[in-house]
């Protein structure tokens, strides 16, 4: 269910290399176009060039982009449904070659105006947007923004979530697959946000959104959120994100249960060869019985990445997720009480292509994973992926 596709994660995937592999060459500028015939004077030529440069800055051309991520996954519990456990929303099919996420979009970034429109398909939107009606399932991003003051932007529409270390695009995350807490918190949201960006040190965002990962709202209960990012140095990033509102997106007649949620993560780049990231989520939701009190859940993850050589790396993760009441991840015994670990390898054979492979296993306190018509405490899977950026 999660976003956040912050720019620093793309750099963290393969420091100094991933950006070179995925970033298209710069568009031609006015300085690379054919010069006009000889100008009458040097002053006139300088004035014409300056005017052309100002026009280019004021009205840049839209940038078009795309991505395709194809995967094969094998779950050793061999589920008859050909789907991995229901709390997994990305790379979730068993023993099939499938497209997890493919998108095509355009973005515009001017001095005062910006925006993005991206359409998508794949098993990720099939699973994660299942509650959205019709064409909304195929919208990855659709938002526009205006700069209302220096460093202050107002954006509105459908955008990637302000919550979380891991986003929907497997190419940009430190690990191929997402942690349980990432898959069960918002990947996208709809509303409006004010962002105050102080450059390299601070970023502040305040949001008014329809609810917990929803495009088409089913009630009149809006939600609010915040995000604060701080970079004390080039090696460190600290992020705090919050959500407060009705989290189930059910009709008003069903009743309101407020949800309170906080996500915190930190990334550390001690050298070009290493990257370390840690994340912790905690949430509370009002109880169903209406007698007061809250159902609570927590999740955490630690990810370590080691660069092997210029185009390859290893990445490991340990995680846990405790949701005893099944607020986000319901099971036959209520909810999850699972720990997990994964080990993956990444390789970039040519520009714009990434190959990834990962082994992952979950171990729960209870028998919640179905295997051969019986429930087991463990579930393991191998996933491979090819990602192409264009």
Tab-separated table of N, CA, C and O in Angstrom, residues 216-320:
chain	number	residue	atom	x	y	z
A	216	UNK	N	-11.186	7.482	-4.943
A	216	UNK	CA	-12.614	7.804	-4.842
A	216	UNK	C	-13.092	7.544	-3.423
A	216	UNK	O	-13.137	6.410	-2.965
A	217	UNK	N	-13.457	8.603	-2.721
A	217	UNK	CA	-13.856	8.497	-1.332
A	217	UNK	C	-15.292	7.987	-1.219
A	217	UNK	O	-16.142	8.286	-2.060
A	218	UNK	N	-15.558	7.217	-0.153
A	218	UNK	CA	-16.899	6.686	0.086
A	218	UNK	C	-17.575	7.340	1.291
A	218	UNK	O	-18.639	6.896	1.723
A	219	UNK	N	-16.961	8.369	1.855
A	219	UNK	CA	-17.568	9.043	2.997
A	219	UNK	C	-17.159	10.517	2.984
A	219	UNK	O	-16.481	10.972	2.054
A	220	UNK	N	-17.594	11.237	4.006
A	220	UNK	CA	-17.299	12.674	4.087
A	220	UNK	C	-16.219	12.975	5.114
A	220	UNK	O	-16.113	14.103	5.596
A	221	UNK	N	-15.416	11.982	5.416
A	221	UNK	CA	-14.392	12.141	6.452
A	221	UNK	C	-13.021	12.302	5.811
A	221	UNK	O	-12.445	11.334	5.319
A	222	UNK	N	-12.518	13.509	5.807
A	222	UNK	CA	-11.189	13.761	5.267
A	222	UNK	C	-10.118	13.398	6.295
A	222	UNK	O	-10.408	13.174	7.468
A	223	UNK	N	-8.895	13.342	5.837
A	223	UNK	CA	-7.767	13.039	6.713
A	223	UNK	C	-6.690	14.094	6.524
A	223	UNK	O	-6.673	14.825	5.518
A	224	UNK	N	-5.781	14.160	7.474
A	224	UNK	CA	-4.663	15.100	7.393
A	224	UNK	C	-3.367	14.331	7.592
A	224	UNK	O	-3.339	13.246	8.191
A	225	UNK	N	-2.291	14.893	7.071
A	225	UNK	CA	-0.987	14.273	7.208
A	225	UNK	C	0.112	15.313	7.240
A	225	UNK	O	-0.090	16.472	6.846
A	226	UNK	N	1.273	14.892	7.704
A	226	UNK	CA	2.445	15.769	7.720
A	226	UNK	C	3.673	14.968	7.324
A	226	UNK	O	3.706	13.746	7.435
A	227	UNK	N	4.691	15.678	6.852
A	227	UNK	CA	5.988	15.071	6.569
A	227	UNK	C	7.075	16.094	6.851
A	227	UNK	O	6.979	17.252	6.446
A	228	UNK	N	8.113	15.632	7.551
A	228	UNK	CA	9.290	16.458	7.828
A	228	UNK	C	10.518	15.649	7.456
A	228	UNK	O	10.678	14.511	7.920
A	229	UNK	N	11.388	16.212	6.624
A	229	UNK	CA	12.662	15.592	6.272
A	229	UNK	C	13.795	16.514	6.685
A	229	UNK	O	13.716	17.721	6.511
A	230	UNK	N	14.852	15.903	7.209
A	230	UNK	CA	16.018	16.660	7.650
A	230	UNK	C	17.282	15.937	7.225
A	230	UNK	O	17.426	14.726	7.444
A	231	UNK	N	18.187	16.666	6.595
A	231	UNK	CA	19.493	16.151	6.195
A	231	UNK	C	20.577	16.883	6.981
A	231	UNK	O	21.005	17.970	6.603
A	232	UNK	N	21.033	16.308	8.087
A	232	UNK	CA	22.100	16.977	8.852
A	232	UNK	C	23.417	17.041	8.089
A	232	UNK	O	24.242	17.925	8.346
A	233	UNK	N	23.626	16.074	7.160
A	233	UNK	CA	24.805	16.080	6.302
A	233	UNK	C	24.458	15.297	5.050
A	233	UNK	O	23.367	14.730	4.922
A	234	UNK	N	25.408	15.235	4.119
A	234	UNK	CA	25.155	14.516	2.875
A	234	UNK	C	24.980	13.014	3.100
A	234	UNK	O	24.408	12.326	2.255
A	235	UNK	N	25.422	12.498	4.240
A	235	UNK	CA	25.357	11.059	4.498
A	235	UNK	C	24.078	10.630	5.212
A	235	UNK	O	23.747	9.442	5.233
A	236	UNK	N	23.370	11.565	5.808
A	236	UNK	CA	22.226	11.218	6.652
A	236	UNK	C	20.932	11.833	6.117
A	236	UNK	O	20.923	12.946	5.610
A	237	UNK	N	19.845	11.079	6.277
A	237	UNK	CA	18.499	11.601	6.020
A	237	UNK	C	17.563	11.050	7.082
A	237	UNK	O	17.536	9.837	7.340
A	238	UNK	N	16.783	11.931	7.716
A	238	UNK	CA	15.786	11.529	8.701
A	238	UNK	C	14.418	11.998	8.223
A	238	UNK	O	14.273	13.137	7.761
A	239	UNK	N	13.409	11.118	8.323
A	239	UNK	CA	12.070	11.428	7.839
A	239	UNK	C	11.025	11.027	8.876
A	239	UNK	O	11.074	9.946	9.446
A	240	UNK	N	10.070	11.923	9.104
A	240	UNK	CA	8.928	11.651	9.974
A	240	UNK	C	7.650	11.982	9.220
A	240	UNK	O	7.492	13.097	8.704
A	241	UNK	N	6.707	11.005	9.138
A	241	UNK	CA	5.440	11.206	8.430
A	241	UNK	C	4.283	10.755	9.319
A	241	UNK	O	4.397	9.747	10.027
A	242	UNK	N	3.156	11.484	9.265
A	242	UNK	CA	2.003	11.154	10.094
A	242	UNK	C	0.732	11.110	9.257
A	242	UNK	O	0.653	11.690	8.158
A	243	UNK	N	-0.275	10.417	9.803
A	243	UNK	CA	-1.621	10.355	9.220
A	243	UNK	C	-2.623	10.346	10.367
A	243	UNK	O	-2.460	9.592	11.332
A	244	UNK	N	-3.689	11.161	10.243
A	244	UNK	CA	-4.791	11.163	11.203
A	244	UNK	C	-6.089	11.265	10.412
A	244	UNK	O	-6.276	12.204	9.625
A	245	UNK	N	-6.990	10.300	10.604
A	245	UNK	CA	-8.271	10.343	9.900
A	245	UNK	C	-8.953	8.988	9.912
A	245	UNK	O	-8.444	8.009	10.474
A	246	UNK	N	-10.131	8.912	9.294
A	246	UNK	CA	-10.847	7.648	9.147
A	246	UNK	C	-10.103	6.818	8.121
A	246	UNK	O	-9.923	7.238	6.986
A	247	UNK	N	-9.683	5.619	8.521
A	247	UNK	CA	-8.759	4.878	7.680
A	247	UNK	C	-9.349	3.777	6.849
A	247	UNK	O	-8.644	3.170	6.046
A	248	UNK	N	-10.665	3.463	6.981
A	248	UNK	CA	-11.221	2.284	6.320
A	248	UNK	C	-11.930	2.587	5.011
A	248	UNK	O	-12.245	1.681	4.256
A	249	UNK	N	-12.239	3.868	4.742
A	249	UNK	CA	-12.952	4.283	3.526
A	249	UNK	C	-14.271	3.525	3.374
A	249	UNK	O	-14.558	2.921	2.335
A	250	UNK	N	-15.083	3.556	4.421
A	250	UNK	CA	-16.400	2.937	4.404
A	250	UNK	C	-17.461	4.036	4.484
A	250	UNK	O	-17.176	5.164	4.895
A	251	UNK	N	-18.717	3.741	4.085
A	251	UNK	CA	-19.782	4.761	4.163
A	251	UNK	C	-19.965	5.289	5.580
A	251	UNK	O	-19.699	4.588	6.573
A	252	UNK	N	-20.455	6.535	5.674
A	252	UNK	CA	-20.662	7.154	6.986
A	252	UNK	C	-21.590	6.333	7.863
A	252	UNK	O	-21.451	6.326	9.090
A	253	UNK	N	-22.553	5.642	7.252
A	253	UNK	CA	-23.523	4.868	8.026
A	253	UNK	C	-22.879	3.713	8.784
A	253	UNK	O	-23.420	3.225	9.774
A	254	UNK	N	-21.721	3.268	8.337
A	254	UNK	CA	-21.033	2.154	9.010
A	254	UNK	C	-20.387	2.617	10.311
A	254	UNK	O	-20.210	1.838	11.245
A	255	UNK	N	-20.067	3.889	10.382
A	255	UNK	CA	-19.438	4.419	11.581
A	255	UNK	C	-18.028	4.900	11.321
A	255	UNK	O	-17.380	4.500	10.361
A	256	UNK	N	-17.564	5.773	12.196
A	256	UNK	CA	-16.235	6.370	12.059
A	256	UNK	C	-15.314	5.784	13.120
A	256	UNK	O	-15.637	5.753	14.305
A	257	UNK	N	-14.159	5.300	12.657
A	257	UNK	CA	-13.108	4.871	13.579
A	257	UNK	C	-11.826	5.590	13.182
A	257	UNK	O	-11.249	5.311	12.133
A	258	UNK	N	-11.402	6.511	13.999
A	258	UNK	CA	-10.219	7.294	13.671
A	258	UNK	C	-8.963	6.429	13.736
A	258	UNK	O	-8.842	5.543	14.585
A	259	UNK	N	-8.055	6.718	12.821
A	259	UNK	CA	-6.780	6.019	12.754
A	259	UNK	C	-5.657	7.041	12.936
A	259	UNK	O	-5.648	8.103	12.300
A	260	UNK	N	-4.709	6.722	13.783
A	260	UNK	CA	-3.542	7.559	14.037
A	260	UNK	C	-2.306	6.753	13.655
A	260	UNK	O	-2.141	5.614	14.110
A	261	UNK	N	-1.421	7.355	12.874
A	261	UNK	CA	-0.308	6.580	12.335
A	261	UNK	C	0.935	7.453	12.249
A	261	UNK	O	0.856	8.647	11.899
A	262	UNK	N	2.081	6.851	12.575
A	262	UNK	CA	3.354	7.559	12.452
A	262	UNK	C	4.392	6.642	11.823
A	262	UNK	O	4.524	5.471	12.211
A	263	UNK	N	5.109	7.162	10.845
A	263	UNK	CA	6.199	6.448	10.174
A	263	UNK	C	7.481	7.248	10.352
A	263	UNK	O	7.496	8.473	10.160
A	264	UNK	N	8.535	6.546	10.727
A	264	UNK	CA	9.839	7.187	10.844
A	264	UNK	C	10.877	6.318	10.141
A	264	UNK	O	10.863	5.094	10.275
A	265	UNK	N	11.751	6.948	9.370
A	265	UNK	CA	12.872	6.201	8.802
A	265	UNK	C	14.110	7.077	8.718
A	265	UNK	O	14.037	8.313	8.739
A	266	UNK	N	15.248	6.393	8.638
A	266	UNK	CA	16.534	7.073	8.544
A	266	UNK	C	17.399	6.314	7.553
A	266	UNK	O	17.339	5.085	7.481
A	267	UNK	N	18.167	7.029	6.757
A	267	UNK	CA	19.135	6.407	5.857
A	267	UNK	C	20.513	6.979	6.142
A	267	UNK	O	20.659	8.162	6.478
A	268	UNK	N	21.526	6.126	5.985
A	268	UNK	CA	22.909	6.516	6.264
A	268	UNK	C	23.806	5.933	5.185
A	268	UNK	O	23.739	4.739	4.884
A	269	UNK	N	24.618	6.782	4.579
A	269	UNK	CA	25.554	6.387	3.529
A	269	UNK	C	26.982	6.624	4.029
A	269	UNK	O	27.559	7.686	3.767
A	270	UNK	N	27.561	5.658	4.731
A	270	UNK	CA	28.906	5.893	5.267
A	270	UNK	C	29.983	5.972	4.207
A	270	UNK	O	31.024	6.600	4.425
A	271	UNK	N	29.759	5.317	3.053
A	271	UNK	CA	30.726	5.348	1.964
A	271	UNK	C	30.007	4.997	0.670
A	271	UNK	O	28.813	4.676	0.673
A	272	UNK	N	30.731	5.013	-0.448
A	272	UNK	CA	30.135	4.666	-1.729
A	272	UNK	C	29.743	3.196	-1.789
A	272	UNK	O	28.905	2.805	-2.593
A	273	UNK	N	30.326	2.357	-0.940
A	273	UNK	CA	30.054	0.925	-0.989
A	273	UNK	C	28.904	0.488	-0.081
A	273	UNK	O	28.340	-0.588	-0.270
A	274	UNK	N	28.547	1.292	0.895
A	274	UNK	CA	27.570	0.873	1.886
A	274	UNK	C	26.382	1.828	1.950
A	274	UNK	O	26.545	3.039	1.790
A	275	UNK	N	25.214	1.272	2.208
A	275	UNK	CA	24.038	2.072	2.530
A	275	UNK	C	23.235	1.321	3.583
A	275	UNK	O	23.021	0.110	3.469
A	276	UNK	N	22.801	2.037	4.622
A	276	UNK	CA	22.049	1.457	5.722
A	276	UNK	C	20.758	2.257	5.892
A	276	UNK	O	20.771	3.492	5.843
A	277	UNK	N	19.642	1.555	6.062
A	277	UNK	CA	18.356	2.217	6.247
A	277	UNK	C	17.562	1.485	7.311
A	277	UNK	O	17.558	0.249	7.369
A	278	UNK	N	16.899	2.249	8.157
A	278	UNK	CA	16.034	1.673	9.182
A	278	UNK	C	14.696	2.390	9.183
A	278	UNK	O	14.621	3.592	8.924
A	279	UNK	N	13.613	1.637	9.472
A	279	UNK	CA	12.275	2.218	9.462
A	279	UNK	C	11.450	1.630	10.594
A	279	UNK	O	11.634	0.463	10.977
A	280	UNK	N	10.524	2.446	11.114
A	280	UNK	CA	9.623	1.992	12.171
A	280	UNK	C	8.270	2.644	11.972
A	280	UNK	O	8.169	3.854	11.781
A	281	UNK	N	7.206	1.826	11.978
A	281	UNK	CA	5.833	2.293	11.878
A	281	UNK	C	5.076	1.927	13.142
A	281	UNK	O	5.297	0.857	13.728
A	282	UNK	N	4.149	2.779	13.533
A	282	UNK	CA	3.234	2.448	14.619
A	282	UNK	C	1.897	3.124	14.359
A	282	UNK	O	1.844	4.243	13.836
A	283	UNK	N	0.810	2.418	14.697
A	283	UNK	CA	-0.520	2.963	14.445
A	283	UNK	C	-1.517	2.521	15.491
A	283	UNK	O	-1.339	1.508	16.175
A	284	UNK	N	-2.603	3.309	15.603
A	284	UNK	CA	-3.704	3.007	16.516
A	284	UNK	C	-5.008	3.291	15.792
A	284	UNK	O	-5.112	4.272	15.053
A	285	UNK	N	-6.010	2.460	16.034
A	285	UNK	CA	-7.338	2.682	15.471
A	285	UNK	C	-8.390	2.400	16.536
A	285	UNK	O	-8.265	1.441	17.302
A	286	UNK	N	-9.428	3.240	16.565
A	286	UNK	CA	-10.487	3.050	17.550
A	286	UNK	C	-11.118	1.665	17.403
A	286	UNK	O	-11.305	1.172	16.305
A	287	UNK	N	-11.477	1.064	18.532
A	287	UNK	CA	-12.006	-0.297	18.518
A	287	UNK	C	-13.394	-0.363	17.898
A	287	UNK	O	-14.153	0.606	17.907
A	288	UNK	N	-13.722	-1.548	17.397
A	288	UNK	CA	-15.007	-1.779	16.755
A	288	UNK	C	-16.152	-1.741	17.743
A	288	UNK	O	-17.239	-1.268	17.436
A	289	UNK	N	-15.932	-2.214	18.974
A	289	UNK	CA	-17.037	-2.364	19.918
A	289	UNK	C	-17.564	-1.045	20.452
A	289	UNK	O	-18.604	-1.011	21.115
A	290	UNK	N	-16.872	0.048	20.179
A	290	UNK	CA	-17.344	1.358	20.611
A	290	UNK	C	-17.216	1.602	22.101
A	290	UNK	O	-17.772	2.567	22.621
A	291	UNK	N	-16.510	0.753	22.808
A	291	UNK	CA	-16.367	0.885	24.254
A	291	UNK	C	-15.095	1.621	24.648
A	291	UNK	O	-14.685	1.597	25.804
A	292	UNK	N	-14.459	2.240	23.679
A	292	UNK	CA	-13.219	2.939	23.969
A	292	UNK	C	-12.009	2.064	23.768
A	292	UNK	O	-12.106	0.844	23.601
A	293	UNK	N	-10.879	2.693	23.781
A	293	UNK	CA	-9.649	1.951	23.570
A	293	UNK	C	-9.296	1.862	22.096
A	293	UNK	O	-10.062	2.266	21.213
A	294	UNK	N	-8.116	1.300	21.817
A	294	UNK	CA	-7.587	1.265	20.463
A	294	UNK	C	-6.961	-0.094	20.166
A	294	UNK	O	-6.437	-0.764	21.054
A	295	UNK	N	-7.049	-0.479	18.909
A	295	UNK	CA	-6.245	-1.573	18.379
A	295	UNK	C	-4.950	-0.970	17.841
A	295	UNK	O	-4.990	0.033	17.111
A	296	UNK	N	-3.821	-1.583	18.168
A	296	UNK	CA	-2.525	-1.022	17.787
A	296	UNK	C	-1.734	-2.020	16.969
A	296	UNK	O	-1.942	-3.235	17.048
A	297	UNK	N	-0.798	-1.507	16.165
A	297	UNK	CA	0.114	-2.346	15.400
A	297	UNK	C	1.454	-1.639	15.263
A	297	UNK	O	1.543	-0.408	15.388
A	298	UNK	N	2.501	-2.414	15.010
A	298	UNK	CA	3.843	-1.876	14.821
A	298	UNK	C	4.568	-2.685	13.760
A	298	UNK	O	4.269	-3.855	13.539
A	299	UNK	N	5.521	-2.049	13.126
A	299	UNK	CA	6.377	-2.729	12.160
A	299	UNK	C	7.745	-2.076	12.132
A	299	UNK	O	7.883	-0.885	12.426
A	300	UNK	N	8.748	-2.859	11.784
A	300	UNK	CA	10.098	-2.309	11.702
A	300	UNK	C	10.923	-3.057	10.676
A	300	UNK	O	10.635	-4.215	10.343
A	301	UNK	N	11.930	-2.404	10.146
A	301	UNK	CA	12.805	-3.028	9.151
A	301	UNK	C	14.190	-2.395	9.214
A	301	UNK	O	14.318	-1.188	9.455
A	302	UNK	N	15.206	-3.231	8.982
A	302	UNK	CA	16.583	-2.772	8.854
A	302	UNK	C	17.137	-3.332	7.550
A	302	UNK	O	17.078	-4.545	7.321
A	303	UNK	N	17.671	-2.459	6.705
A	303	UNK	CA	18.172	-2.849	5.385
A	303	UNK	C	19.628	-2.420	5.272
A	303	UNK	O	19.974	-1.271	5.594
A	304	UNK	N	20.481	-3.336	4.807
A	304	UNK	CA	21.899	-3.035	4.590
A	304	UNK	C	22.255	-3.426	3.170
A	304	UNK	O	21.977	-4.547	2.737
A	305	UNK	N	22.864	-2.488	2.466
A	305	UNK	CA	23.269	-2.750	1.088
A	305	UNK	C	24.783	-2.609	0.944
A	305	UNK	O	25.378	-1.664	1.467
A	306	UNK	N	25.383	-3.586	0.236
A	306	UNK	CA	26.839	-3.574	-0.003
A	306	UNK	C	27.088	-3.603	-1.496
A	306	UNK	O	26.669	-4.523	-2.193
A	307	UNK	N	27.775	-2.594	-1.961
A	307	UNK	CA	28.145	-2.544	-3.361
A	307	UNK	C	29.331	-3.463	-3.615
A	307	UNK	O	30.368	-3.363	-2.947
A	308	UNK	N	29.188	-4.392	-4.565
A	308	UNK	CA	30.261	-5.346	-4.855
A	308	UNK	C	31.255	-4.769	-5.851
A	308	UNK	O	32.460	-4.785	-5.618
A	309	UNK	N	30.755	-4.313	-6.975
A	309	UNK	CA	31.559	-3.578	-7.936
A	309	UNK	C	30.648	-2.580	-8.625
A	309	UNK	O	29.523	-2.362	-8.181
A	310	UNK	N	31.129	-1.957	-9.669
A	310	UNK	CA	30.420	-0.811	-10.231
A	310	UNK	C	28.982	-1.110	-10.611
A	310	UNK	O	28.111	-0.261	-10.492
A	311	UNK	N	28.684	-2.351	-11.031
A	311	UNK	CA	27.339	-2.651	-11.531
A	311	UNK	C	26.613	-3.722	-10.737
A	311	UNK	O	25.601	-4.241	-11.196
A	312	UNK	N	27.058	-4.074	-9.560
A	312	UNK	CA	26.422	-5.152	-8.804
A	312	UNK	C	26.473	-4.864	-7.315
A	312	UNK	O	27.338	-4.126	-6.826
A	313	UNK	N	25.518	-5.472	-6.588
A	313	UNK	CA	25.479	-5.294	-5.149
A	313	UNK	C	24.664	-6.374	-4.468
A	313	UNK	O	23.872	-7.084	-5.103
A	314	UNK	N	24.858	-6.511	-3.160
A	314	UNK	CA	24.089	-7.398	-2.311
A	314	UNK	C	23.274	-6.563	-1.340
A	314	UNK	O	23.725	-5.502	-0.885
A	315	UNK	N	22.072	-7.037	-1.001
A	315	UNK	CA	21.233	-6.310	-0.055
A	315	UNK	C	20.511	-7.305	0.846
A	315	UNK	O	19.994	-8.328	0.382
A	316	UNK	N	20.520	-7.037	2.154
A	316	UNK	CA	19.840	-7.881	3.118
A	316	UNK	C	18.862	-7.066	3.946
A	316	UNK	O	19.044	-5.859	4.148
A	317	UNK	N	17.818	-7.751	4.424
A	317	UNK	CA	16.804	-7.062	5.234
A	317	UNK	C	16.310	-8.003	6.328
A	317	UNK	O	16.126	-9.205	6.115
A	318	UNK	N	16.101	-7.458	7.517
A	318	UNK	CA	15.362	-8.138	8.574
A	318	UNK	C	14.179	-7.233	8.926
A	318	UNK	O	14.295	-5.999	8.869
A	319	UNK	N	13.054	-7.853	9.277
A	319	UNK	CA	11.850	-7.069	9.539
A	319	UNK	C	10.944	-7.799	10.521
A	319	UNK	O	11.099	-9.002	10.766
A	320	UNK	N	10.002	-7.048	11.069
A	320	UNK	CA	8.940	-7.664	11.861
A	320	UNK	C	7.666	-6.853	11.666
A	320	UNK	O	7.701	-5.671	11.298
